[in-house]
Structure formats: C-alpha cells, structure tokens
GROMACS .gro file of N, CA and C in nm:
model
  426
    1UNK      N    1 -13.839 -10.338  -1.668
    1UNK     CA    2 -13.892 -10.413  -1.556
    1UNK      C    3 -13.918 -10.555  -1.604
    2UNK      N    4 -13.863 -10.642  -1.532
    2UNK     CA    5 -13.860 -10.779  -1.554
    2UNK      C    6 -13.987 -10.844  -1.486
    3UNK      N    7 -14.107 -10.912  -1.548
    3UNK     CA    8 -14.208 -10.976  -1.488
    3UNK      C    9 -14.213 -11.111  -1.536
    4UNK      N   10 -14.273 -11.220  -1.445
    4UNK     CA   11 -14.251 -11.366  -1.468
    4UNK      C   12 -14.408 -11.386  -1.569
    5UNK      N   13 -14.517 -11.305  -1.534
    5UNK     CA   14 -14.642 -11.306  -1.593
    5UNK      C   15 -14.699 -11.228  -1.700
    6UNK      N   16 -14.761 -11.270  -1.797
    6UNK     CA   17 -14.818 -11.136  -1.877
    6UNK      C   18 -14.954 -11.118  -1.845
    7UNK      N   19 -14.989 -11.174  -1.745
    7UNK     CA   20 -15.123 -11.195  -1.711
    7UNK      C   21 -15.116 -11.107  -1.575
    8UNK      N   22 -14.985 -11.061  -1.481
    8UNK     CA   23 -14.955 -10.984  -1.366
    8UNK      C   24 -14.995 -10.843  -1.372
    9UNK      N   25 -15.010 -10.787  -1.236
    9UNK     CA   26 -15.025 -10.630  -1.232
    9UNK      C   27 -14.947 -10.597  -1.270
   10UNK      N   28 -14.809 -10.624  -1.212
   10UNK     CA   29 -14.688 -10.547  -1.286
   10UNK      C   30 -14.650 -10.524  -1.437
   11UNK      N   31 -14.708 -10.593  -1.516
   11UNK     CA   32 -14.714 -10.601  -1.668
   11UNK      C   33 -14.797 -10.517  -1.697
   12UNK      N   34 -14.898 -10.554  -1.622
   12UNK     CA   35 -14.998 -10.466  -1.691
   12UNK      C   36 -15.014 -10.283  -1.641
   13UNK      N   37 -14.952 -10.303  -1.514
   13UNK     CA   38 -14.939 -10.143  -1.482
   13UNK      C   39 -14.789 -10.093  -1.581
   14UNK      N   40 -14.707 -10.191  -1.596
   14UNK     CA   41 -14.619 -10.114  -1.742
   14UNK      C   42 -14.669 -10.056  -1.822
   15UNK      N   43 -14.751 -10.174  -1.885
   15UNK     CA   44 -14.820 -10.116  -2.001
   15UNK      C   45 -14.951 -10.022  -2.077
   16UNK      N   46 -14.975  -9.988  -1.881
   16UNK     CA   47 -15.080  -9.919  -1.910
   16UNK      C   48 -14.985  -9.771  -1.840
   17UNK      N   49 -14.829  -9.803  -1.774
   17UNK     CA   50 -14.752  -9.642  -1.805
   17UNK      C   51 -14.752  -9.600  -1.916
   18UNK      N   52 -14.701  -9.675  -2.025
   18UNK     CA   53 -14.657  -9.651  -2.154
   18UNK      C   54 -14.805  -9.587  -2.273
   19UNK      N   55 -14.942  -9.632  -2.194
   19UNK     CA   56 -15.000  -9.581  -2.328
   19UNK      C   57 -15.076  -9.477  -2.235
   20UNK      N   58 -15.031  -9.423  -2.123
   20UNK     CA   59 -15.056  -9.295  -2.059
   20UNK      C   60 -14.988  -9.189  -2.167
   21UNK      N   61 -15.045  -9.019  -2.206
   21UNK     CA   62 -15.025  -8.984  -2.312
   21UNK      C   63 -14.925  -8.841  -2.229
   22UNK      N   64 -14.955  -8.803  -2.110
   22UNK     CA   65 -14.869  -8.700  -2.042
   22UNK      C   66 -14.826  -8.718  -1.969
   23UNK      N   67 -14.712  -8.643  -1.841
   23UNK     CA   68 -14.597  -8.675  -1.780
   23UNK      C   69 -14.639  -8.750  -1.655
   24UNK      N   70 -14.791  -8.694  -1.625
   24UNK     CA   71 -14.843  -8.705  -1.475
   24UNK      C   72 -14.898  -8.804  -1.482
   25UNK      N   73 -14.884  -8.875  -1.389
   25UNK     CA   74 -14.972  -9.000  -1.363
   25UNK      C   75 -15.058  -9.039  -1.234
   26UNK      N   76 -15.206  -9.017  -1.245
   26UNK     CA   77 -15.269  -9.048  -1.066
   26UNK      C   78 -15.281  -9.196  -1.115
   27UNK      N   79 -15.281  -9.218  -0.953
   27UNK     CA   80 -15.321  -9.302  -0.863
   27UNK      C   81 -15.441  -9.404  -0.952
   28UNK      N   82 -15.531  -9.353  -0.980
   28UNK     CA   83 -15.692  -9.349  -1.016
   28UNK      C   84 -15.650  -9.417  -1.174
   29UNK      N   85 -15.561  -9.389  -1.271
   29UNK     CA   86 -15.536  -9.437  -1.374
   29UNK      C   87 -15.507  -9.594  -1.385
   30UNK      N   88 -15.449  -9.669  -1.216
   30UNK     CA   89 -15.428  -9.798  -1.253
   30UNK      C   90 -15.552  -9.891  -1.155
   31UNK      N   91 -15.676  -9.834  -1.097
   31UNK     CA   92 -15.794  -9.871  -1.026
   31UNK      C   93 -15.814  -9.989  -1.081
   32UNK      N   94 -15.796 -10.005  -1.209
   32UNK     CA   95 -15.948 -10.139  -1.271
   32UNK      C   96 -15.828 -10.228  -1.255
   33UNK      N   97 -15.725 -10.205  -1.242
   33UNK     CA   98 -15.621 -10.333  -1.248
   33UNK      C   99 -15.649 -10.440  -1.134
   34UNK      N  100 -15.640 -10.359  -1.032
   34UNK     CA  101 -15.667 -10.490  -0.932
   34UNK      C  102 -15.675 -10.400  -0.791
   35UNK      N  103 -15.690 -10.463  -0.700
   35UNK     CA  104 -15.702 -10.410  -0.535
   35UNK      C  105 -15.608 -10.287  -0.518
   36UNK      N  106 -15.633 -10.278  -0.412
   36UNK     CA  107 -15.520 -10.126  -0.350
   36UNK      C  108 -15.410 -10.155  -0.328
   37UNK      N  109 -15.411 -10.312  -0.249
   37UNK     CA  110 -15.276 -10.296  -0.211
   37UNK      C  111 -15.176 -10.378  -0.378
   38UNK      N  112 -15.260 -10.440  -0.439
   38UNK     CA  113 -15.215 -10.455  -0.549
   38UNK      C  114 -15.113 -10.376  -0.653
   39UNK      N  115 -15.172 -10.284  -0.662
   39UNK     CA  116 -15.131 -10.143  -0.707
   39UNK      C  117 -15.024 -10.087  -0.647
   40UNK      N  118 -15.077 -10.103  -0.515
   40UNK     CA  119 -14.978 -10.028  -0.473
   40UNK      C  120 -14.830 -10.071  -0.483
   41UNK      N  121 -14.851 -10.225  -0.487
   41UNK     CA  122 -14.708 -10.294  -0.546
   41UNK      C  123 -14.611 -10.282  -0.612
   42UNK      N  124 -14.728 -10.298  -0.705
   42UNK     CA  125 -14.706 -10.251  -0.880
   42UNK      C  126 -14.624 -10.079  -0.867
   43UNK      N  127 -14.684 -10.007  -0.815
   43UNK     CA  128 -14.685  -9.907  -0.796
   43UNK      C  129 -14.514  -9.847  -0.751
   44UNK      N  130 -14.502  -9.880  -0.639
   44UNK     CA  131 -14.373  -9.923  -0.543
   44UNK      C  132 -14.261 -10.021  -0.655
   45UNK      N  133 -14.271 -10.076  -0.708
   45UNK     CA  134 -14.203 -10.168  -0.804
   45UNK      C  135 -14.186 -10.056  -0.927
   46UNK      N  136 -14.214 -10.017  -1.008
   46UNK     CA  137 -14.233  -9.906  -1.131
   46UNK      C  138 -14.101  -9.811  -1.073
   47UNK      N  139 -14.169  -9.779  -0.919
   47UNK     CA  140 -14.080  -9.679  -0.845
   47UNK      C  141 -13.942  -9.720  -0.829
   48UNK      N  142 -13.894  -9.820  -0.789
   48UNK     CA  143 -13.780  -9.902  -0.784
   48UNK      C  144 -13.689  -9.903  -0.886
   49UNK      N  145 -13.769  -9.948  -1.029
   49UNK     CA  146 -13.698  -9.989  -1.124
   49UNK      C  147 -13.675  -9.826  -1.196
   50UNK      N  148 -13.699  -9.693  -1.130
   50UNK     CA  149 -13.719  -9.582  -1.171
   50UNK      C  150 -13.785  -9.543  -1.304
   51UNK      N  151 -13.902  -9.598  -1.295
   51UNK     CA  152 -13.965  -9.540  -1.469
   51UNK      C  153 -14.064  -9.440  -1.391
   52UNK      N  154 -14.115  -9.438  -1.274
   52UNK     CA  155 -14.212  -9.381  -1.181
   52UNK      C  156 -14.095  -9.275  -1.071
   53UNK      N  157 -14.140  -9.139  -1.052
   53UNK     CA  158 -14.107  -9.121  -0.925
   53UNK      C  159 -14.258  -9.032  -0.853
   54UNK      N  160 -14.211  -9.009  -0.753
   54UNK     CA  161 -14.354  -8.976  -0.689
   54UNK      C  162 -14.341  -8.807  -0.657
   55UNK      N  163 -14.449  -8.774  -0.678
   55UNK     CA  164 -14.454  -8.634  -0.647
   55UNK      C  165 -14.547  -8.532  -0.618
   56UNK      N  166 -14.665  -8.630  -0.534
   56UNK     CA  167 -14.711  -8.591  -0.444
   56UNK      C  168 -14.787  -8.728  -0.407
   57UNK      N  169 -14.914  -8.667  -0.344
   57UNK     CA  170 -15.008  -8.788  -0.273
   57UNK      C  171 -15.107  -8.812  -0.402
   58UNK      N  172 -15.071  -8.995  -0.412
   58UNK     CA  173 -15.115  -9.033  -0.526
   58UNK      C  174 -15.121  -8.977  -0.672
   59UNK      N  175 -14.952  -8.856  -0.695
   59UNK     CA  176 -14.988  -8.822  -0.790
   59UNK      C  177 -14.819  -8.875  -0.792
   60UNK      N  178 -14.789  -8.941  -0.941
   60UNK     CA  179 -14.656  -8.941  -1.033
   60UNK      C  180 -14.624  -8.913  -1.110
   61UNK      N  181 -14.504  -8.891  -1.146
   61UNK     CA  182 -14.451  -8.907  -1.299
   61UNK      C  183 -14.364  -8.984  -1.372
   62UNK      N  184 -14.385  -8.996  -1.505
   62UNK     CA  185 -14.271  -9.063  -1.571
   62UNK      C  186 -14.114  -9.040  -1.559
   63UNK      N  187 -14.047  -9.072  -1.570
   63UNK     CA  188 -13.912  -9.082  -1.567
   63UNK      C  189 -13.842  -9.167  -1.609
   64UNK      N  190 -13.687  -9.078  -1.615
   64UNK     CA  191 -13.589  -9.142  -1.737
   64UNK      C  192 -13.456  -9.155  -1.630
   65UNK      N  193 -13.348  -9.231  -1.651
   65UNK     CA  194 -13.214  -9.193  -1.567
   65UNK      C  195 -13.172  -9.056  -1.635
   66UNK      N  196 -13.104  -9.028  -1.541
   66UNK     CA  197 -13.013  -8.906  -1.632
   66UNK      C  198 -12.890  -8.948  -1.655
   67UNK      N  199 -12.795  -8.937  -1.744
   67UNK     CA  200 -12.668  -8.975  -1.818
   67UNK      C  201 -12.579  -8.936  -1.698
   68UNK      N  202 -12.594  -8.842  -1.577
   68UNK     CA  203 -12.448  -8.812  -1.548
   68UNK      C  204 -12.491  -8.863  -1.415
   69UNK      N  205 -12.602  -8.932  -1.368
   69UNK     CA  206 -12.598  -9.038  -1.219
   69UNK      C  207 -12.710  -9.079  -1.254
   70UNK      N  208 -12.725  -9.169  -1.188
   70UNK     CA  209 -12.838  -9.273  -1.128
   70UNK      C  210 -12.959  -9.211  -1.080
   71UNK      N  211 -13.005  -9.093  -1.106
   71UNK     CA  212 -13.106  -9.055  -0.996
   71UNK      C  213 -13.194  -9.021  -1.110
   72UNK      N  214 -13.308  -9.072  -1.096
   72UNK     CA  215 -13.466  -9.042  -1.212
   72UNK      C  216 -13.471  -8.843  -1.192
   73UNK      N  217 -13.463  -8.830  -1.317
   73UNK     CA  218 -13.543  -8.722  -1.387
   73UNK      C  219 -13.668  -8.731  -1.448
   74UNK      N  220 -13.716  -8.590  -1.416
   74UNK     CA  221 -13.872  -8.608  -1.477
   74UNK      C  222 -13.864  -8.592  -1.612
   75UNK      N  223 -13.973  -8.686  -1.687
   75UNK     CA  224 -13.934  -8.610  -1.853
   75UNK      C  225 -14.038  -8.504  -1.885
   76UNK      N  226 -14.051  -8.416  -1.976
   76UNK     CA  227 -14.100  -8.354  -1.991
   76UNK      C  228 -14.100  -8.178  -1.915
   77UNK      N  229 -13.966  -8.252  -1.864
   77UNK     CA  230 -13.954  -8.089  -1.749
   77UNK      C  231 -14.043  -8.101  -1.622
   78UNK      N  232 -13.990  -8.101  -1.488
   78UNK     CA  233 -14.055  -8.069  -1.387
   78UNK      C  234 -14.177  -7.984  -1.355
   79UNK      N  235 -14.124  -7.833  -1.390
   79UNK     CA  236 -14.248  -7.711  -1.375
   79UNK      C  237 -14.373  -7.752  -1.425
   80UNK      N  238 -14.337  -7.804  -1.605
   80UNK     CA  239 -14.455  -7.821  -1.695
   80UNK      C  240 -14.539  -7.981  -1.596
   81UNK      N  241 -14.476  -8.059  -1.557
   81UNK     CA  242 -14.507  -8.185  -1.497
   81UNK      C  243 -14.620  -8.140  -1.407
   82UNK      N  244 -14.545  -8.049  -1.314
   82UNK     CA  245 -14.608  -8.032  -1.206
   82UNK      C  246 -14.770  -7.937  -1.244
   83UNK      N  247 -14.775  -7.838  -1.323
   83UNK     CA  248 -14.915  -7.790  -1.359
   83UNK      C  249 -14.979  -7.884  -1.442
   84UNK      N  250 -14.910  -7.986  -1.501
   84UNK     CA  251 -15.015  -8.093  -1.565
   84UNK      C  252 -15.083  -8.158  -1.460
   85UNK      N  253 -14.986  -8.198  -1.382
   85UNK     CA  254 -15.043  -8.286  -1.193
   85UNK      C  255 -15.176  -8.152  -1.185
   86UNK      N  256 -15.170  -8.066  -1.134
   86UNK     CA  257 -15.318  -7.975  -1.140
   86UNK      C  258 -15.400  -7.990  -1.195
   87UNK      N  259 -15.333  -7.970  -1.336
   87UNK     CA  260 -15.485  -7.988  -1.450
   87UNK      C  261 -15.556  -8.139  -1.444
   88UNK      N  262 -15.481  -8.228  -1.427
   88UNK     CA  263 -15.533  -8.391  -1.391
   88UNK      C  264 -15.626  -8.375  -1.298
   89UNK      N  265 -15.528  -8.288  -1.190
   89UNK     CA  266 -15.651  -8.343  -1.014
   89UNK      C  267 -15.789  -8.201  -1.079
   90UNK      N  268 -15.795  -8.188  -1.169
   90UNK     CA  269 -15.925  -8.047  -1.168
   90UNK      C  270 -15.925  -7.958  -1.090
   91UNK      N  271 -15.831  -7.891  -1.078
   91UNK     CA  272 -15.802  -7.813  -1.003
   91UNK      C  273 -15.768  -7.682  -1.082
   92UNK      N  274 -15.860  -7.553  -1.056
   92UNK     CA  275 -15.841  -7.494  -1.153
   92UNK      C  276 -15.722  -7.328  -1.090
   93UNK      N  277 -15.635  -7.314  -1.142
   93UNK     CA  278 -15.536  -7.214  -1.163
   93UNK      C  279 -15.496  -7.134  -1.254
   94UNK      N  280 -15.422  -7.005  -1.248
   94UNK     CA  281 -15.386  -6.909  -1.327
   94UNK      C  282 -15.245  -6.873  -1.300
   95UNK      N  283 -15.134  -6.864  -1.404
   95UNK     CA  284 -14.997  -6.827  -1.386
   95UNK      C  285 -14.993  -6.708  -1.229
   96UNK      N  286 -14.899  -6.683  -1.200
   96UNK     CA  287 -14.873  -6.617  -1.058
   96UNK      C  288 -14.865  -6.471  -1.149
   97UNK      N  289 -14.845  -6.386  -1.059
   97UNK     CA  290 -14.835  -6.249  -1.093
   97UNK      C  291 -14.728  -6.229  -1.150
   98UNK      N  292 -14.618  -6.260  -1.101
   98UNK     CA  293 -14.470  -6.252  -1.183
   98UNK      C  294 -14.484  -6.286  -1.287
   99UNK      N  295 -14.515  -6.403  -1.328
   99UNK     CA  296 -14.514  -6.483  -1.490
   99UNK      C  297 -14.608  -6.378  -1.580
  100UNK      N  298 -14.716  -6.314  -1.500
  100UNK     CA  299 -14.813  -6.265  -1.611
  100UNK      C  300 -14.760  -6.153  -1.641
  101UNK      N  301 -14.679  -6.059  -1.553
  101UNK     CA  302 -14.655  -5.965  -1.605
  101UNK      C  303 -14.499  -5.935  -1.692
  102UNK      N  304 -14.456  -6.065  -1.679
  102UNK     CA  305 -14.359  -6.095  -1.784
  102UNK      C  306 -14.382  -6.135  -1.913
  103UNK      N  307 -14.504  -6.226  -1.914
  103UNK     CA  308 -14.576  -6.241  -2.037
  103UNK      C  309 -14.630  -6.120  -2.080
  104UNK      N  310 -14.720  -6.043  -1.998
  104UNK     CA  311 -14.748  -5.888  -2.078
  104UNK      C  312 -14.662  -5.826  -2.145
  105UNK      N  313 -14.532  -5.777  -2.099
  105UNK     CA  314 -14.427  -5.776  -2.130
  105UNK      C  315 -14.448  -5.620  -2.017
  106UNK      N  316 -14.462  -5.639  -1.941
  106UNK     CA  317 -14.439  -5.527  -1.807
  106UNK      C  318 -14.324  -5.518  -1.758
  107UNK      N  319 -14.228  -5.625  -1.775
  107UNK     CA  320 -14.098  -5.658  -1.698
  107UNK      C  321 -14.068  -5.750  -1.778
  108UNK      N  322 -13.934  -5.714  -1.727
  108UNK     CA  323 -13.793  -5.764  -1.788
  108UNK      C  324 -13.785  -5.927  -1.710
  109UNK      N  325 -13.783  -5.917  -1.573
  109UNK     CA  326 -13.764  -5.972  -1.518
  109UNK      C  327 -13.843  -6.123  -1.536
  110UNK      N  328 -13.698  -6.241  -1.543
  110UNK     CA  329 -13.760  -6.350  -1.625
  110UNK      C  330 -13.827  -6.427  -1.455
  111UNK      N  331 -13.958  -6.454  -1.396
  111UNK     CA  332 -13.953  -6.559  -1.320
  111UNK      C  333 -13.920  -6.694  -1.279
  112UNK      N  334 -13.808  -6.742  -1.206
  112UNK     CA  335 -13.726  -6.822  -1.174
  112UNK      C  336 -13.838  -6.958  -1.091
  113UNK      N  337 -13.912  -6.940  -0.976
  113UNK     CA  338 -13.986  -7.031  -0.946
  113UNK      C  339 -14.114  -7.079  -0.996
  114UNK      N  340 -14.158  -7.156  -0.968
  114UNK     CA  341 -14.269  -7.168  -1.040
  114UNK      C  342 -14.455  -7.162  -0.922
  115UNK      N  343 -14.463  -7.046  -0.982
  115UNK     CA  344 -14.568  -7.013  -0.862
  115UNK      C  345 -14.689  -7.002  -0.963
  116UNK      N  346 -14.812  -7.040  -0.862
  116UNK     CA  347 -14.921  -7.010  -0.952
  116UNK      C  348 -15.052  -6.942  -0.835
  117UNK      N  349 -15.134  -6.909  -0.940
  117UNK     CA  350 -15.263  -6.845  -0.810
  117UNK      C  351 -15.364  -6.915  -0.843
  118UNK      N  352 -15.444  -7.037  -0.738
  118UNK     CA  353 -15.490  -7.087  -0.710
  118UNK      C  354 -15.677  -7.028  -0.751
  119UNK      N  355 -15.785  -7.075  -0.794
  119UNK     CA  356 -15.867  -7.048  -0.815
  119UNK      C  357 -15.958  -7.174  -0.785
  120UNK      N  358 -15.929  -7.315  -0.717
  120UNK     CA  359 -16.007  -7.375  -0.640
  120UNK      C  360 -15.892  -7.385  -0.581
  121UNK      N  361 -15.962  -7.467  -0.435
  121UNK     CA  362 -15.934  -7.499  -0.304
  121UNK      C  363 -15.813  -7.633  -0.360
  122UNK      N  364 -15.686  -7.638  -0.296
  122UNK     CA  365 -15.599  -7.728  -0.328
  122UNK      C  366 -15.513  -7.709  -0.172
  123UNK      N  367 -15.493  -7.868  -0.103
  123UNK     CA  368 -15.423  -7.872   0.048
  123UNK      C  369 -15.304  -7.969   0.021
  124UNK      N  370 -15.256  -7.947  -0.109
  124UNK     CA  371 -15.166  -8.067  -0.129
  124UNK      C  372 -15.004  -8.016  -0.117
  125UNK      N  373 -14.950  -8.050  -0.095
  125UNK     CA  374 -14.752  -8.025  -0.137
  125UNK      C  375 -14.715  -8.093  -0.252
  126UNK      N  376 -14.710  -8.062  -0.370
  126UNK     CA  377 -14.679  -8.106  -0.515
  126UNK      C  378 -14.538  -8.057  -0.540
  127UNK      N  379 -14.414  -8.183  -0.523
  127UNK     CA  380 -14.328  -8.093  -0.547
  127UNK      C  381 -14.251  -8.224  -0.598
  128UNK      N  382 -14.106  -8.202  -0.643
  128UNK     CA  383 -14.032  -8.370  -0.659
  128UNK      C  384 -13.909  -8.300  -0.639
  129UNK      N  385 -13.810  -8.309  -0.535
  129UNK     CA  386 -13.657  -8.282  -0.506
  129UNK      C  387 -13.678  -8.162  -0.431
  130UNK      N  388 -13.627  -8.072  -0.510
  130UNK     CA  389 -13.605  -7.891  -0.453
  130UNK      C  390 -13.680  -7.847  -0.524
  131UNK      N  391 -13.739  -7.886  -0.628
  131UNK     CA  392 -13.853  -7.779  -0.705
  131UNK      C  393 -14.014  -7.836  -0.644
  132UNK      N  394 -14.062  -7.731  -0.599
  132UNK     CA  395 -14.191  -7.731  -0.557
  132UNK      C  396 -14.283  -7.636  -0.596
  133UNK      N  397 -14.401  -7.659  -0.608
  133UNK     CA  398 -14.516  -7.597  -0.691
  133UNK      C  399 -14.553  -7.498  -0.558
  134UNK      N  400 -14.565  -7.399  -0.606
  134UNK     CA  401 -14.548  -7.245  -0.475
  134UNK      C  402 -14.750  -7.212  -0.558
  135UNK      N  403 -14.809  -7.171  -0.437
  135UNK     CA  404 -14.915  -7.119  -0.396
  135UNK      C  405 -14.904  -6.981  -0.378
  136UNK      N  406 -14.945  -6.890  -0.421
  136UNK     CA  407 -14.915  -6.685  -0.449
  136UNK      C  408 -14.964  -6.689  -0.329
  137UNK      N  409 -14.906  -6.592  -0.266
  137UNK     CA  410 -14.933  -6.566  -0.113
  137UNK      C  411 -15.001  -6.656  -0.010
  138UNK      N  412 -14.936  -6.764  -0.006
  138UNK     CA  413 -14.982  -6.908   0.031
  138UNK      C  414 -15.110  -6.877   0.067
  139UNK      N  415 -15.199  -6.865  -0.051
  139UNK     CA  416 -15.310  -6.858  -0.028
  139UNK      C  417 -15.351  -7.009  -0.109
  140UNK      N  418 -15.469  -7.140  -0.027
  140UNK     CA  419 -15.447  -7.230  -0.115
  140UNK      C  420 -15.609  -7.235  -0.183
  141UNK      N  421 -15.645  -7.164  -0.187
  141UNK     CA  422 -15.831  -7.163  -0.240
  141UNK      C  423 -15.854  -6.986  -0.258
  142UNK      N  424 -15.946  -6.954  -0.307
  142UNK     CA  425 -15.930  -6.845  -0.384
  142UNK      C  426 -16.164  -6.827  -0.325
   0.00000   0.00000   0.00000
C-alpha cells in the first residue's frame, strides 16, 4: 500500500496490521488511530489493496493473493481464522458434536464443516466466501 504520509491513518493502520500477532482482526484494534469514519477509510483501503478481507461485522482478516488468481486468501486457514474471530469477540464455545466424537476416537468419520456449540449468546454470520462458521442446531446461545 502506497501512502503520501507517515504521519497518515493509512500508514499507520498498516503498521499497526503487521504488528497484530493472529489472523483476526476487530474493528476495536485500530480505535486510538483516529475517528470512525477515518478508519473506516483506512479500513476500506487495506481492503482494496487486499491485505484485509472482511468476514463479518467489524471483524477481519489478514490476507495474501493466491498464486493461481487474484482473489485474497485467508492466511492461516479459514476454519482456524474463523474460531480465532470468536475467541477475540469473547465469546465462549466448544467443538460441535461431530468433531468431538472424532477426536474421542468414536468415529471414523473425519468432519468436513466447521460447526461449533455455542456456550454464550452470539447473533452474528461469521463466514468469508462459501465457508461459514455453522451454529449446532442453530442454536445461537446456550
């Protein structure tokens, strides 16, 4: 990202992507920089130049191009992205039933989506493309 200032939001919301330490990034991490709609610039700009994509309300992640098109990938893997986005907003959860009883080793059967069971109240859609963070019996509070 090309900026005319080192003294700008946009510089400084770079450089305060870069010494962010996991995939997820809120909203709330670039506050002291400057106003809302400031940010939100900054914000929208990051998004553009694809180092940011968005993936839910006020929640992002980092991103890389991918080698075989133009379209931002998440780094760090999507699934893992998306339960870090949880653990950020405090939101507290437990693997879904499928995953646990594959981890027990009850079944064979490897779980393909990524579902979890909710143990506080969460009204959000957390998802980025076709992969979306699934709620166990769309139940969203426990």
């Amino acid at each position: 990202m090309r900026v005319k200032y080192s003294e700008s939001i946009e510089y400084k919301a770079l450089n305060r992507l870069k010494t962010i330490r996991g995939s997820a990034i809120l909203r709330k991490d670039f506050d002291d920089l400057g106003s809302y709609r400031q940010i939100s610039r900054a914000i929208n700009k990051l998004i553009e130049e694809k180092k940011l994509v968005k993936i839910g309300t006020g929640i992002y992640a980092k991103a890389y191009l991918s080698k075989y098109s133009s379209t931002p990938l998440i780094k760090n893997g999507t699934d893992s992205t998306l339960r870090v986005a949880l653990k950020r907003l405090g939101i507290a959860y437990e693997p879904g039933s499928a995953e646990k009883e594959y981890n027990e080793g009850k079944t064979t059967q490897v779980p393909v989506r990524n579902i979890v069971r909710l143990k506080s109240r969460c009204r959000r859609r957390i998802g980025y493309k076709n992969s979306e963070l699934i709620f166990e019996k769309n139940i969203n509070a426990k």
